[in-house]
Amino acid sequence: MDTISTIILAVSLIIIMLGMGLSLVLDDFKRIFIHPKAILIGLTNQMIILPLVGFTLASLFPVRPEIAIGIMILVACPGGATSNLISHLAKGDTALSVSLTALSSFITIITIPFIVNFALLHFLKEEQSIKLDVITTIVQVLVITIIPVGIGMLIRKYNETFALKMAKPVRIASVLVLALIIIGIAIKEKDNFISYFQDAGIIALLLNSITMIIGYYSAKLLQVQTKSAISIAVESGIQNGTLAISIAIVLLNNTSYAIAPAVYSILMFFTGGIVIYLGIKKNKAITN
């Protein structure tokens, strides 16, 4: 994405996150940390299972080393605001999703250098020092995720009538923004679609799908409620593609490493759409 597109997307996500905050109260977060099972399952999926699945796929598939490294950069990254949006629209546990994004973002500041250096050493037989800009990463998480949600929650606390009235319009606006993002990405990358997808399409789709399936059923197996299981599935399978692309291009100075994250970033909106449909359908079945 160019600078203007990135700014527009960031502003859109900030507004959407503020809208999510309108649907949350402090007790939603208290409940998560009083009963931390869902958090622990989610973090286990993100920090351990996701990298293992990524490494297995990158090793089994006959892809170029650059694609394999791109996959490993991707699995090293946390979830992002997009995962929070998809969880929210899919009727998942939004508070859990936001909490997992925040926690994983801070943890991956430490784990990204280790995972990326391991990938470089394993697939290219070379080692390179990765220094993630800690301050920038923390600021991004705060500005795009935590602060807007907090403002929305404050509005809900002091003007609950307004917050509840805005819930439906904000949800509709979120769906429209998501659709526009998908269309925009498709138009912008139309010339690269075929070559990118030939290189990394299958492995990126499998990574996205397998990790979401594992996330959902591991949560259900451990008797986590459906709303939380949906959020764990999304947080397990929707990674911060923008951060992965930035690491590939800015820190590693290699655009080839960005191919797999770029393809993944496109595919995750379509699989996310499927999750939203299934989540809404399941929610209706439970409430009826």
PDB file of C-alpha atoms in Angstrom:
ATOM      1  CA  MET A   1       0.000   0.000   0.000  1.00  0.00           C
ATOM      2  CA  ASP A   2       1.144   3.576  -0.608  1.00  0.00           C
ATOM      3  CA  THR A   3       1.270   6.172   2.180  1.00  0.00           C
ATOM      4  CA  ILE A   4      -2.187   7.667   1.487  1.00  0.00           C
ATOM      5  CA  SER A   5      -3.836   4.216   1.398  1.00  0.00           C
ATOM      6  CA  THR A   6      -2.107   3.264   4.648  1.00  0.00           C
ATOM      7  CA  ILE A   7      -3.286   6.473   6.360  1.00  0.00           C
ATOM      8  CA  ILE A   8      -6.877   5.996   5.140  1.00  0.00           C
ATOM      9  CA  LEU A   9      -6.862   2.377   6.343  1.00  0.00           C
ATOM     10  CA  ALA A  10      -5.391   3.343   9.720  1.00  0.00           C
ATOM     11  CA  VAL A  11      -7.961   6.120  10.248  1.00  0.00           C
ATOM     12  CA  SER A  12     -10.780   3.752   9.232  1.00  0.00           C
ATOM     13  CA  LEU A  13      -9.580   1.125  11.702  1.00  0.00           C
ATOM     14  CA  ILE A  14      -9.285   3.731  14.486  1.00  0.00           C
ATOM     15  CA  ILE A  15     -12.913   4.780  13.915  1.00  0.00           C
ATOM     16  CA  ILE A  16     -14.023   1.139  13.834  1.00  0.00           C
ATOM     17  CA  MET A  17     -12.134   0.368  17.055  1.00  0.00           C
ATOM     18  CA  LEU A  18     -13.803   3.360  18.705  1.00  0.00           C
ATOM     19  CA  GLY A  19     -17.129   1.886  17.610  1.00  0.00           C
ATOM     20  CA  MET A  20     -16.178  -1.433  19.191  1.00  0.00           C
ATOM     21  CA  GLY A  21     -15.436   0.377  22.447  1.00  0.00           C
ATOM     22  CA  LEU A  22     -19.050   1.605  22.459  1.00  0.00           C
ATOM     23  CA  SER A  23     -20.147  -2.037  22.870  1.00  0.00           C
ATOM     24  CA  LEU A  24     -17.748  -2.792  25.744  1.00  0.00           C
ATOM     25  CA  VAL A  25     -17.725  -2.142  29.481  1.00  0.00           C
ATOM     26  CA  LEU A  26     -14.912  -2.611  31.993  1.00  0.00           C
ATOM     27  CA  ASP A  27     -16.498  -5.786  33.346  1.00  0.00           C
ATOM     28  CA  ASP A  28     -15.900  -7.462  29.949  1.00  0.00           C
ATOM     29  CA  PHE A  29     -12.135  -7.188  30.533  1.00  0.00           C
ATOM     30  CA  LYS A  30     -12.319  -7.989  34.241  1.00  0.00           C
ATOM     31  CA  ARG A  31     -14.143 -11.218  33.408  1.00  0.00           C
ATOM     32  CA  ILE A  32     -11.344 -12.298  31.044  1.00  0.00           C
ATOM     33  CA  PHE A  33      -8.584 -11.888  33.608  1.00  0.00           C
ATOM     34  CA  ILE A  34     -10.629 -13.354  36.464  1.00  0.00           C
ATOM     35  CA  HIS A  35     -11.212 -16.428  34.269  1.00  0.00           C
ATOM     36  CA  PRO A  36      -7.981 -16.479  32.204  1.00  0.00           C
ATOM     37  CA  LYS A  37      -8.438 -19.843  30.443  1.00  0.00           C
ATOM     38  CA  ALA A  38      -9.458 -18.250  27.129  1.00  0.00           C
ATOM     39  CA  ILE A  39      -6.486 -15.841  27.233  1.00  0.00           C
ATOM     40  CA  LEU A  40      -4.051 -18.704  27.890  1.00  0.00           C
ATOM     41  CA  ILE A  41      -5.502 -20.827  25.069  1.00  0.00           C
ATOM     42  CA  GLY A  42      -5.407 -17.869  22.684  1.00  0.00           C
ATOM     43  CA  LEU A  43      -1.791 -16.987  23.518  1.00  0.00           C
ATOM     44  CA  THR A  44      -0.731 -20.643  23.218  1.00  0.00           C
ATOM     45  CA  ASN A  45      -2.253 -20.776  19.747  1.00  0.00           C
ATOM     46  CA  GLN A  46      -0.615 -17.497  18.698  1.00  0.00           C
ATOM     47  CA  MET A  47       2.810 -17.898  20.278  1.00  0.00           C
ATOM     48  CA  ILE A  48       3.434 -21.656  19.884  1.00  0.00           C
ATOM     49  CA  ILE A  49       1.009 -23.452  17.553  1.00  0.00           C
ATOM     50  CA  LEU A  50       0.965 -20.769  14.825  1.00  0.00           C
ATOM     51  CA  PRO A  51       4.783 -20.720  14.371  1.00  0.00           C
ATOM     52  CA  LEU A  52       4.874 -24.543  14.400  1.00  0.00           C
ATOM     53  CA  VAL A  53       2.173 -24.765  11.704  1.00  0.00           C
ATOM     54  CA  GLY A  54       3.945 -22.102   9.643  1.00  0.00           C
ATOM     55  CA  PHE A  55       7.302 -23.881   9.904  1.00  0.00           C
ATOM     56  CA  THR A  56       5.729 -27.238   9.012  1.00  0.00           C
ATOM     57  CA  LEU A  57       4.030 -25.818   5.900  1.00  0.00           C
ATOM     58  CA  ALA A  58       7.154 -23.902   4.844  1.00  0.00           C
ATOM     59  CA  SER A  59       9.216 -27.088   5.189  1.00  0.00           C
ATOM     60  CA  LEU A  60       6.760 -29.456   3.481  1.00  0.00           C
ATOM     61  CA  PHE A  61       5.843 -27.311   0.471  1.00  0.00           C
ATOM     62  CA  PRO A  62       8.369 -26.976  -2.384  1.00  0.00           C
ATOM     63  CA  VAL A  63       8.460 -23.175  -2.203  1.00  0.00           C
ATOM     64  CA  ARG A  64      11.389 -20.848  -2.748  1.00  0.00           C
ATOM     65  CA  PRO A  65      13.364 -19.961   0.426  1.00  0.00           C
ATOM     66  CA  GLU A  66      12.115 -16.370   0.137  1.00  0.00           C
ATOM     67  CA  ILE A  67       8.488 -17.550   0.371  1.00  0.00           C
ATOM     68  CA  ALA A  68       9.299 -19.820   3.327  1.00  0.00           C
ATOM     69  CA  ILE A  69      10.986 -16.934   5.138  1.00  0.00           C
ATOM     70  CA  GLY A  70       8.004 -14.686   4.345  1.00  0.00           C
ATOM     71  CA  ILE A  71       5.709 -17.245   5.978  1.00  0.00           C
ATOM     72  CA  MET A  72       7.925 -17.361   9.068  1.00  0.00           C
ATOM     73  CA  ILE A  73       7.999 -13.547   9.296  1.00  0.00           C
ATOM     74  CA  LEU A  74       4.207 -13.623   9.147  1.00  0.00           C
ATOM     75  CA  VAL A  75       3.766 -16.206  11.917  1.00  0.00           C
ATOM     76  CA  ALA A  76       6.149 -14.210  14.108  1.00  0.00           C
ATOM     77  CA  CYS A  77       3.815 -11.200  13.974  1.00  0.00           C
ATOM     78  CA  PRO A  78       0.894 -10.581  16.344  1.00  0.00           C
ATOM     79  CA  GLY A  79      -2.725 -10.107  15.406  1.00  0.00           C
ATOM     80  CA  GLY A  80      -3.818  -6.593  14.492  1.00  0.00           C
ATOM     81  CA  ALA A  81      -6.797  -4.293  14.388  1.00  0.00           C
ATOM     82  CA  THR A  82      -8.218  -6.323  11.487  1.00  0.00           C
ATOM     83  CA  SER A  83      -8.523  -9.392  13.714  1.00  0.00           C
ATOM     84  CA  ASN A  84     -10.420  -7.299  16.268  1.00  0.00           C
ATOM     85  CA  LEU A  85     -12.778  -6.061  13.547  1.00  0.00           C
ATOM     86  CA  ILE A  86     -13.452  -9.563  12.217  1.00  0.00           C
ATOM     87  CA  SER A  87     -14.022 -10.931  15.741  1.00  0.00           C
ATOM     88  CA  HIS A  88     -16.450  -8.104  16.450  1.00  0.00           C
ATOM     89  CA  LEU A  89     -18.425  -8.594  13.229  1.00  0.00           C
ATOM     90  CA  ALA A  90     -18.449 -12.390  13.705  1.00  0.00           C
ATOM     91  CA  LYS A  91     -20.147 -11.937  17.105  1.00  0.00           C
ATOM     92  CA  GLY A  92     -17.070 -13.120  18.946  1.00  0.00           C
ATOM     93  CA  ASP A  93     -15.802 -11.889  22.309  1.00  0.00           C
ATOM     94  CA  THR A  94     -14.483  -8.439  21.347  1.00  0.00           C
ATOM     95  CA  ALA A  95     -12.875  -7.782  24.733  1.00  0.00           C
ATOM     96  CA  LEU A  96     -10.972 -11.067  24.492  1.00  0.00           C
ATOM     97  CA  SER A  97      -9.863 -10.247  20.947  1.00  0.00           C
ATOM     98  CA  VAL A  98      -8.575  -6.790  21.921  1.00  0.00           C
ATOM     99  CA  SER A  99      -6.805  -8.241  24.979  1.00  0.00           C
ATOM    100  CA  LEU A 100      -5.114 -10.963  22.905  1.00  0.00           C
ATOM    101  CA  THR A 101      -3.988  -8.419  20.298  1.00  0.00           C
ATOM    102  CA  ALA A 102      -2.501  -6.169  22.970  1.00  0.00           C
ATOM    103  CA  LEU A 103      -0.743  -8.986  24.852  1.00  0.00           C
ATOM    104  CA  SER A 104       0.607 -10.704  21.733  1.00  0.00           C
ATOM    105  CA  SER A 105       1.859  -7.373  20.362  1.00  0.00           C
ATOM    106  CA  PHE A 106       4.025  -6.831  23.423  1.00  0.00           C
ATOM    107  CA  ILE A 107       5.235 -10.451  23.593  1.00  0.00           C
ATOM    108  CA  THR A 108       6.204 -10.563  19.900  1.00  0.00           C
ATOM    109  CA  ILE A 109       8.517  -7.587  20.362  1.00  0.00           C
ATOM    110  CA  ILE A 110      10.774 -10.164  22.042  1.00  0.00           C
ATOM    111  CA  THR A 111       9.949 -13.230  19.896  1.00  0.00           C
ATOM    112  CA  ILE A 112      10.079 -11.718  16.371  1.00  0.00           C
ATOM    113  CA  PRO A 113      13.912 -11.432  16.237  1.00  0.00           C
ATOM    114  CA  PHE A 114      14.349 -15.052  17.351  1.00  0.00           C
ATOM    115  CA  ILE A 115      11.818 -16.524  14.903  1.00  0.00           C
ATOM    116  CA  VAL A 116      12.990 -14.449  11.911  1.00  0.00           C
ATOM    117  CA  ASN A 117      16.672 -15.155  12.586  1.00  0.00           C
ATOM    118  CA  PHE A 118      15.879 -18.874  12.909  1.00  0.00           C
ATOM    119  CA  ALA A 119      14.079 -18.760   9.525  1.00  0.00           C
ATOM    120  CA  LEU A 120      17.008 -17.007   7.831  1.00  0.00           C
ATOM    121  CA  LEU A 121      19.460 -19.502   9.287  1.00  0.00           C
ATOM    122  CA  HIS A 122      17.324 -22.555   8.463  1.00  0.00           C
ATOM    123  CA  PHE A 123      16.142 -21.672   4.947  1.00  0.00           C
ATOM    124  CA  LEU A 124      19.091 -19.569   3.728  1.00  0.00           C
ATOM    125  CA  LYS A 125      21.875 -20.749   6.030  1.00  0.00           C
ATOM    126  CA  GLU A 126      22.621 -17.175   7.023  1.00  0.00           C
ATOM    127  CA  GLU A 127      21.989 -15.107  10.127  1.00  0.00           C
ATOM    128  CA  GLN A 128      20.993 -11.458  10.292  1.00  0.00           C
ATOM    129  CA  SER A 129      20.382  -9.295  13.317  1.00  0.00           C
ATOM    130  CA  ILE A 130      16.751  -8.123  13.512  1.00  0.00           C
ATOM    131  CA  LYS A 131      16.036  -5.070  15.626  1.00  0.00           C
ATOM    132  CA  LEU A 132      12.356  -4.288  15.905  1.00  0.00           C
ATOM    133  CA  ASP A 133      11.513  -0.663  16.661  1.00  0.00           C
ATOM    134  CA  VAL A 134       9.972  -1.257  20.088  1.00  0.00           C
ATOM    135  CA  ILE A 135       8.637   2.279  20.582  1.00  0.00           C
ATOM    136  CA  THR A 136       7.006   2.391  17.120  1.00  0.00           C
ATOM    137  CA  THR A 137       5.367  -1.011  17.647  1.00  0.00           C
ATOM    138  CA  ILE A 138       3.967  -0.010  21.041  1.00  0.00           C
ATOM    139  CA  VAL A 139       2.698   3.320  19.684  1.00  0.00           C
ATOM    140  CA  GLN A 140       0.975   1.572  16.742  1.00  0.00           C
ATOM    141  CA  VAL A 141      -0.823  -0.819  19.097  1.00  0.00           C
ATOM    142  CA  LEU A 142      -1.893   2.023  21.371  1.00  0.00           C
ATOM    143  CA  VAL A 143      -3.036   4.435  18.650  1.00  0.00           C
ATOM    144  CA  ILE A 144      -4.902   1.968  16.416  1.00  0.00           C
ATOM    145  CA  THR A 145      -6.291  -0.404  19.027  1.00  0.00           C
ATOM    146  CA  ILE A 146      -6.145   0.425  22.725  1.00  0.00           C
ATOM    147  CA  ILE A 147      -6.814   4.203  22.786  1.00  0.00           C
ATOM    148  CA  PRO A 148      -9.858   4.184  20.409  1.00  0.00           C
ATOM    149  CA  VAL A 149     -11.417   1.265  22.296  1.00  0.00           C
ATOM    150  CA  GLY A 150     -10.812   3.112  25.576  1.00  0.00           C
ATOM    151  CA  ILE A 151     -12.464   6.290  24.243  1.00  0.00           C
ATOM    152  CA  GLY A 152     -15.468   4.265  23.050  1.00  0.00           C
ATOM    153  CA  MET A 153     -15.776   2.664  26.484  1.00  0.00           C
ATOM    154  CA  LEU A 154     -15.664   6.100  28.165  1.00  0.00           C
ATOM    155  CA  ILE A 155     -18.476   7.295  25.888  1.00  0.00           C
ATOM    156  CA  ARG A 156     -20.467   4.183  26.816  1.00  0.00           C
ATOM    157  CA  LYS A 157     -19.836   4.820  30.520  1.00  0.00           C
ATOM    158  CA  TYR A 158     -20.979   8.451  30.471  1.00  0.00           C
ATOM    159  CA  ASN A 159     -23.630   8.289  27.725  1.00  0.00           C
ATOM    160  CA  GLU A 160     -24.892   4.731  27.464  1.00  0.00           C
ATOM    161  CA  THR A 161     -28.020   5.702  25.499  1.00  0.00           C
ATOM    162  CA  PHE A 162     -25.925   7.272  22.721  1.00  0.00           C
ATOM    163  CA  ALA A 163     -23.492   4.330  22.709  1.00  0.00           C
ATOM    164  CA  LEU A 164     -26.251   1.740  22.329  1.00  0.00           C
ATOM    165  CA  LYS A 165     -27.973   3.843  19.645  1.00  0.00           C
ATOM    166  CA  MET A 166     -24.739   3.958  17.624  1.00  0.00           C
ATOM    167  CA  ALA A 167     -24.052   0.200  17.850  1.00  0.00           C
ATOM    168  CA  LYS A 168     -25.976  -0.813  14.716  1.00  0.00           C
ATOM    169  CA  PRO A 169     -24.818   2.066  12.441  1.00  0.00           C
ATOM    170  CA  VAL A 170     -21.195   1.443  13.456  1.00  0.00           C
ATOM    171  CA  ARG A 171     -21.540  -2.274  12.705  1.00  0.00           C
ATOM    172  CA  ILE A 172     -22.969  -1.506   9.248  1.00  0.00           C
ATOM    173  CA  ALA A 173     -20.182   1.021   8.616  1.00  0.00           C
ATOM    174  CA  SER A 174     -17.602  -1.592   9.672  1.00  0.00           C
ATOM    175  CA  VAL A 175     -18.937  -4.097   7.127  1.00  0.00           C
ATOM    176  CA  LEU A 176     -18.832  -1.427   4.403  1.00  0.00           C
ATOM    177  CA  VAL A 177     -15.252  -0.471   5.298  1.00  0.00           C
ATOM    178  CA  LEU A 178     -14.214  -4.132   5.235  1.00  0.00           C
ATOM    179  CA  ALA A 179     -15.803  -4.537   1.781  1.00  0.00           C
ATOM    180  CA  LEU A 180     -14.048  -1.394   0.505  1.00  0.00           C
ATOM    181  CA  ILE A 181     -10.706  -2.646   1.833  1.00  0.00           C
ATOM    182  CA  ILE A 182     -11.131  -5.948  -0.036  1.00  0.00           C
ATOM    183  CA  ILE A 183     -12.131  -4.178  -3.270  1.00  0.00           C
ATOM    184  CA  GLY A 184      -9.285  -1.649  -2.919  1.00  0.00           C
ATOM    185  CA  ILE A 185      -6.656  -4.332  -2.372  1.00  0.00           C
ATOM    186  CA  ALA A 186      -7.991  -6.390  -5.287  1.00  0.00           C
ATOM    187  CA  ILE A 187      -7.875  -3.379  -7.656  1.00  0.00           C
ATOM    188  CA  LYS A 188      -4.454  -2.202  -6.493  1.00  0.00           C
ATOM    189  CA  GLU A 189      -2.814  -5.633  -6.768  1.00  0.00           C
ATOM    190  CA  LYS A 190      -4.628  -6.877  -9.901  1.00  0.00           C
ATOM    191  CA  ASP A 191      -1.440  -6.893 -11.995  1.00  0.00           C
ATOM    192  CA  ASN A 192       0.425  -9.014  -9.440  1.00  0.00           C
ATOM    193  CA  PHE A 193      -2.389 -11.420  -8.558  1.00  0.00           C
ATOM    194  CA  ILE A 194      -1.379 -14.309 -10.789  1.00  0.00           C
ATOM    195  CA  SER A 195       2.359 -14.306 -10.095  1.00  0.00           C
ATOM    196  CA  TYR A 196       1.929 -13.705  -6.345  1.00  0.00           C
ATOM    197  CA  PHE A 197      -0.693 -16.413  -5.945  1.00  0.00           C
ATOM    198  CA  GLN A 198       1.307 -18.912  -7.964  1.00  0.00           C
ATOM    199  CA  ASP A 199       4.237 -18.390  -5.597  1.00  0.00           C
ATOM    200  CA  ALA A 200       2.497 -18.239  -2.230  1.00  0.00           C
ATOM    201  CA  GLY A 201      -1.283 -18.627  -2.602  1.00  0.00           C
ATOM    202  CA  ILE A 202      -1.762 -22.215  -1.439  1.00  0.00           C
ATOM    203  CA  ILE A 203       0.626 -22.084   1.506  1.00  0.00           C
ATOM    204  CA  ALA A 204      -0.786 -18.727   2.688  1.00  0.00           C
ATOM    205  CA  LEU A 205      -4.373 -19.976   2.437  1.00  0.00           C
ATOM    206  CA  LEU A 206      -3.528 -23.184   4.300  1.00  0.00           C
ATOM    207  CA  LEU A 207      -1.734 -21.270   7.050  1.00  0.00           C
ATOM    208  CA  ASN A 208      -4.710 -18.950   7.455  1.00  0.00           C
ATOM    209  CA  SER A 209      -7.332 -21.711   7.406  1.00  0.00           C
ATOM    210  CA  ILE A 210      -5.533 -24.366   9.472  1.00  0.00           C
ATOM    211  CA  THR A 211      -4.624 -21.985  12.301  1.00  0.00           C
ATOM    212  CA  MET A 212      -8.186 -20.644  12.539  1.00  0.00           C
ATOM    213  CA  ILE A 213      -9.598 -24.184  12.620  1.00  0.00           C
ATOM    214  CA  ILE A 214      -7.085 -25.251  15.290  1.00  0.00           C
ATOM    215  CA  GLY A 215      -7.829 -22.089  17.272  1.00  0.00           C
ATOM    216  CA  TYR A 216     -11.578 -22.674  17.271  1.00  0.00           C
ATOM    217  CA  TYR A 217     -11.581 -26.405  18.028  1.00  0.00           C
ATOM    218  CA  SER A 218      -8.811 -26.243  20.649  1.00  0.00           C
ATOM    219  CA  ALA A 219     -10.954 -23.684  22.478  1.00  0.00           C
ATOM    220  CA  LYS A 220     -14.113 -25.783  22.158  1.00  0.00           C
ATOM    221  CA  LEU A 221     -12.212 -28.918  23.223  1.00  0.00           C
ATOM    222  CA  LEU A 222     -11.178 -27.111  26.395  1.00  0.00           C
ATOM    223  CA  GLN A 223     -14.802 -26.039  26.976  1.00  0.00           C
ATOM    224  CA  VAL A 224     -14.488 -22.351  26.132  1.00  0.00           C
ATOM    225  CA  GLN A 225     -17.786 -20.680  25.210  1.00  0.00           C
ATOM    226  CA  THR A 226     -18.552 -20.149  21.517  1.00  0.00           C
ATOM    227  CA  LYS A 227     -18.069 -16.346  21.477  1.00  0.00           C
ATOM    228  CA  SER A 228     -14.591 -16.692  22.959  1.00  0.00           C
ATOM    229  CA  ALA A 229     -13.766 -19.635  20.662  1.00  0.00           C
ATOM    230  CA  ILE A 230     -14.573 -17.460  17.637  1.00  0.00           C
ATOM    231  CA  SER A 231     -12.209 -14.745  18.860  1.00  0.00           C
ATOM    232  CA  ILE A 232      -9.459 -17.280  19.586  1.00  0.00           C
ATOM    233  CA  ALA A 233      -9.892 -18.708  16.068  1.00  0.00           C
ATOM    234  CA  VAL A 234      -9.598 -15.264  14.485  1.00  0.00           C
ATOM    235  CA  GLU A 235      -6.645 -14.189  16.629  1.00  0.00           C
ATOM    236  CA  SER A 236      -4.901 -17.483  15.798  1.00  0.00           C
ATOM    237  CA  GLY A 237      -5.348 -17.101  12.049  1.00  0.00           C
ATOM    238  CA  ILE A 238      -5.431 -13.379  11.237  1.00  0.00           C
ATOM    239  CA  GLN A 239      -1.940 -11.920  11.536  1.00  0.00           C
ATOM    240  CA  ASN A 240      -0.593  -8.386  11.160  1.00  0.00           C
ATOM    241  CA  GLY A 241       0.357  -8.542   7.473  1.00  0.00           C
ATOM    242  CA  THR A 242       1.348  -4.871   7.397  1.00  0.00           C
ATOM    243  CA  LEU A 243       3.945  -5.426  10.129  1.00  0.00           C
ATOM    244  CA  ALA A 244       5.232  -8.540   8.326  1.00  0.00           C
ATOM    245  CA  ILE A 245       5.631  -6.610   5.069  1.00  0.00           C
ATOM    246  CA  SER A 246       7.404  -3.803   6.945  1.00  0.00           C
ATOM    247  CA  ILE A 247       9.856  -6.254   8.528  1.00  0.00           C
ATOM    248  CA  ALA A 248      10.575  -7.820   5.116  1.00  0.00           C
ATOM    249  CA  ILE A 249      11.106  -4.564   3.255  1.00  0.00           C
ATOM    250  CA  VAL A 250      12.376  -2.128   5.886  1.00  0.00           C
ATOM    251  CA  LEU A 251      14.350  -4.326   8.303  1.00  0.00           C
ATOM    252  CA  LEU A 252      15.502  -7.103   5.950  1.00  0.00           C
ATOM    253  CA  ASN A 253      15.600  -4.957   2.803  1.00  0.00           C
ATOM    254  CA  ASN A 254      14.196  -7.774   0.652  1.00  0.00           C
ATOM    255  CA  THR A 255      10.869  -7.368  -1.196  1.00  0.00           C
ATOM    256  CA  SER A 256      10.800 -11.106  -2.023  1.00  0.00           C
ATOM    257  CA  TYR A 257      10.193 -11.836   1.658  1.00  0.00           C
ATOM    258  CA  ALA A 258       7.067  -9.650   1.472  1.00  0.00           C
ATOM    259  CA  ILE A 259       5.301 -11.769  -1.199  1.00  0.00           C
ATOM    260  CA  ALA A 260       3.823 -14.340   1.219  1.00  0.00           C
ATOM    261  CA  PRO A 261       2.616 -11.676   3.734  1.00  0.00           C
ATOM    262  CA  ALA A 262       1.111  -9.653   0.858  1.00  0.00           C
ATOM    263  CA  VAL A 263      -0.815 -12.658  -0.485  1.00  0.00           C
ATOM    264  CA  TYR A 264      -1.889 -13.589   3.047  1.00  0.00           C
ATOM    265  CA  SER A 265      -3.096 -10.028   3.682  1.00  0.00           C
ATOM    266  CA  ILE A 266      -5.416 -10.303   0.692  1.00  0.00           C
ATOM    267  CA  LEU A 267      -6.683 -13.804   1.435  1.00  0.00           C
ATOM    268  CA  MET A 268      -7.390 -13.132   5.118  1.00  0.00           C
ATOM    269  CA  PHE A 269     -10.139 -10.651   4.230  1.00  0.00           C
ATOM    270  CA  PHE A 270     -11.966 -13.325   2.222  1.00  0.00           C
ATOM    271  CA  THR A 271     -11.551 -16.056   4.853  1.00  0.00           C
ATOM    272  CA  GLY A 272     -12.433 -13.434   7.470  1.00  0.00           C
ATOM    273  CA  GLY A 273     -15.652 -12.786   5.561  1.00  0.00           C
ATOM    274  CA  ILE A 274     -16.484 -16.495   5.775  1.00  0.00           C
ATOM    275  CA  VAL A 275     -15.812 -16.461   9.531  1.00  0.00           C
ATOM    276  CA  ILE A 276     -18.093 -13.426   9.923  1.00  0.00           C
ATOM    277  CA  TYR A 277     -20.886 -15.225   8.053  1.00  0.00           C
ATOM    278  CA  LEU A 278     -20.479 -18.425  10.101  1.00  0.00           C
ATOM    279  CA  GLY A 279     -20.206 -16.483  13.378  1.00  0.00           C
ATOM    280  CA  ILE A 280     -23.409 -14.527  12.718  1.00  0.00           C
ATOM    281  CA  LYS A 281     -25.181 -17.745  11.686  1.00  0.00           C
ATOM    282  CA  LYS A 282     -24.045 -19.556  14.847  1.00  0.00           C
ATOM    283  CA  ASN A 283     -25.042 -16.588  17.023  1.00  0.00           C
ATOM    284  CA  LYS A 284     -28.548 -16.596  15.530  1.00  0.00           C
ATOM    285  CA  ALA A 285     -28.851 -20.347  16.169  1.00  0.00           C
ATOM    286  CA  ILE A 286     -27.846 -19.844  19.826  1.00  0.00           C
ATOM    287  CA  THR A 287     -30.171 -16.882  20.451  1.00  0.00           C
ATOM    288  CA  ASN A 288     -33.219 -18.395  18.680  1.00  0.00           C
TER     289      ASN A 288
END
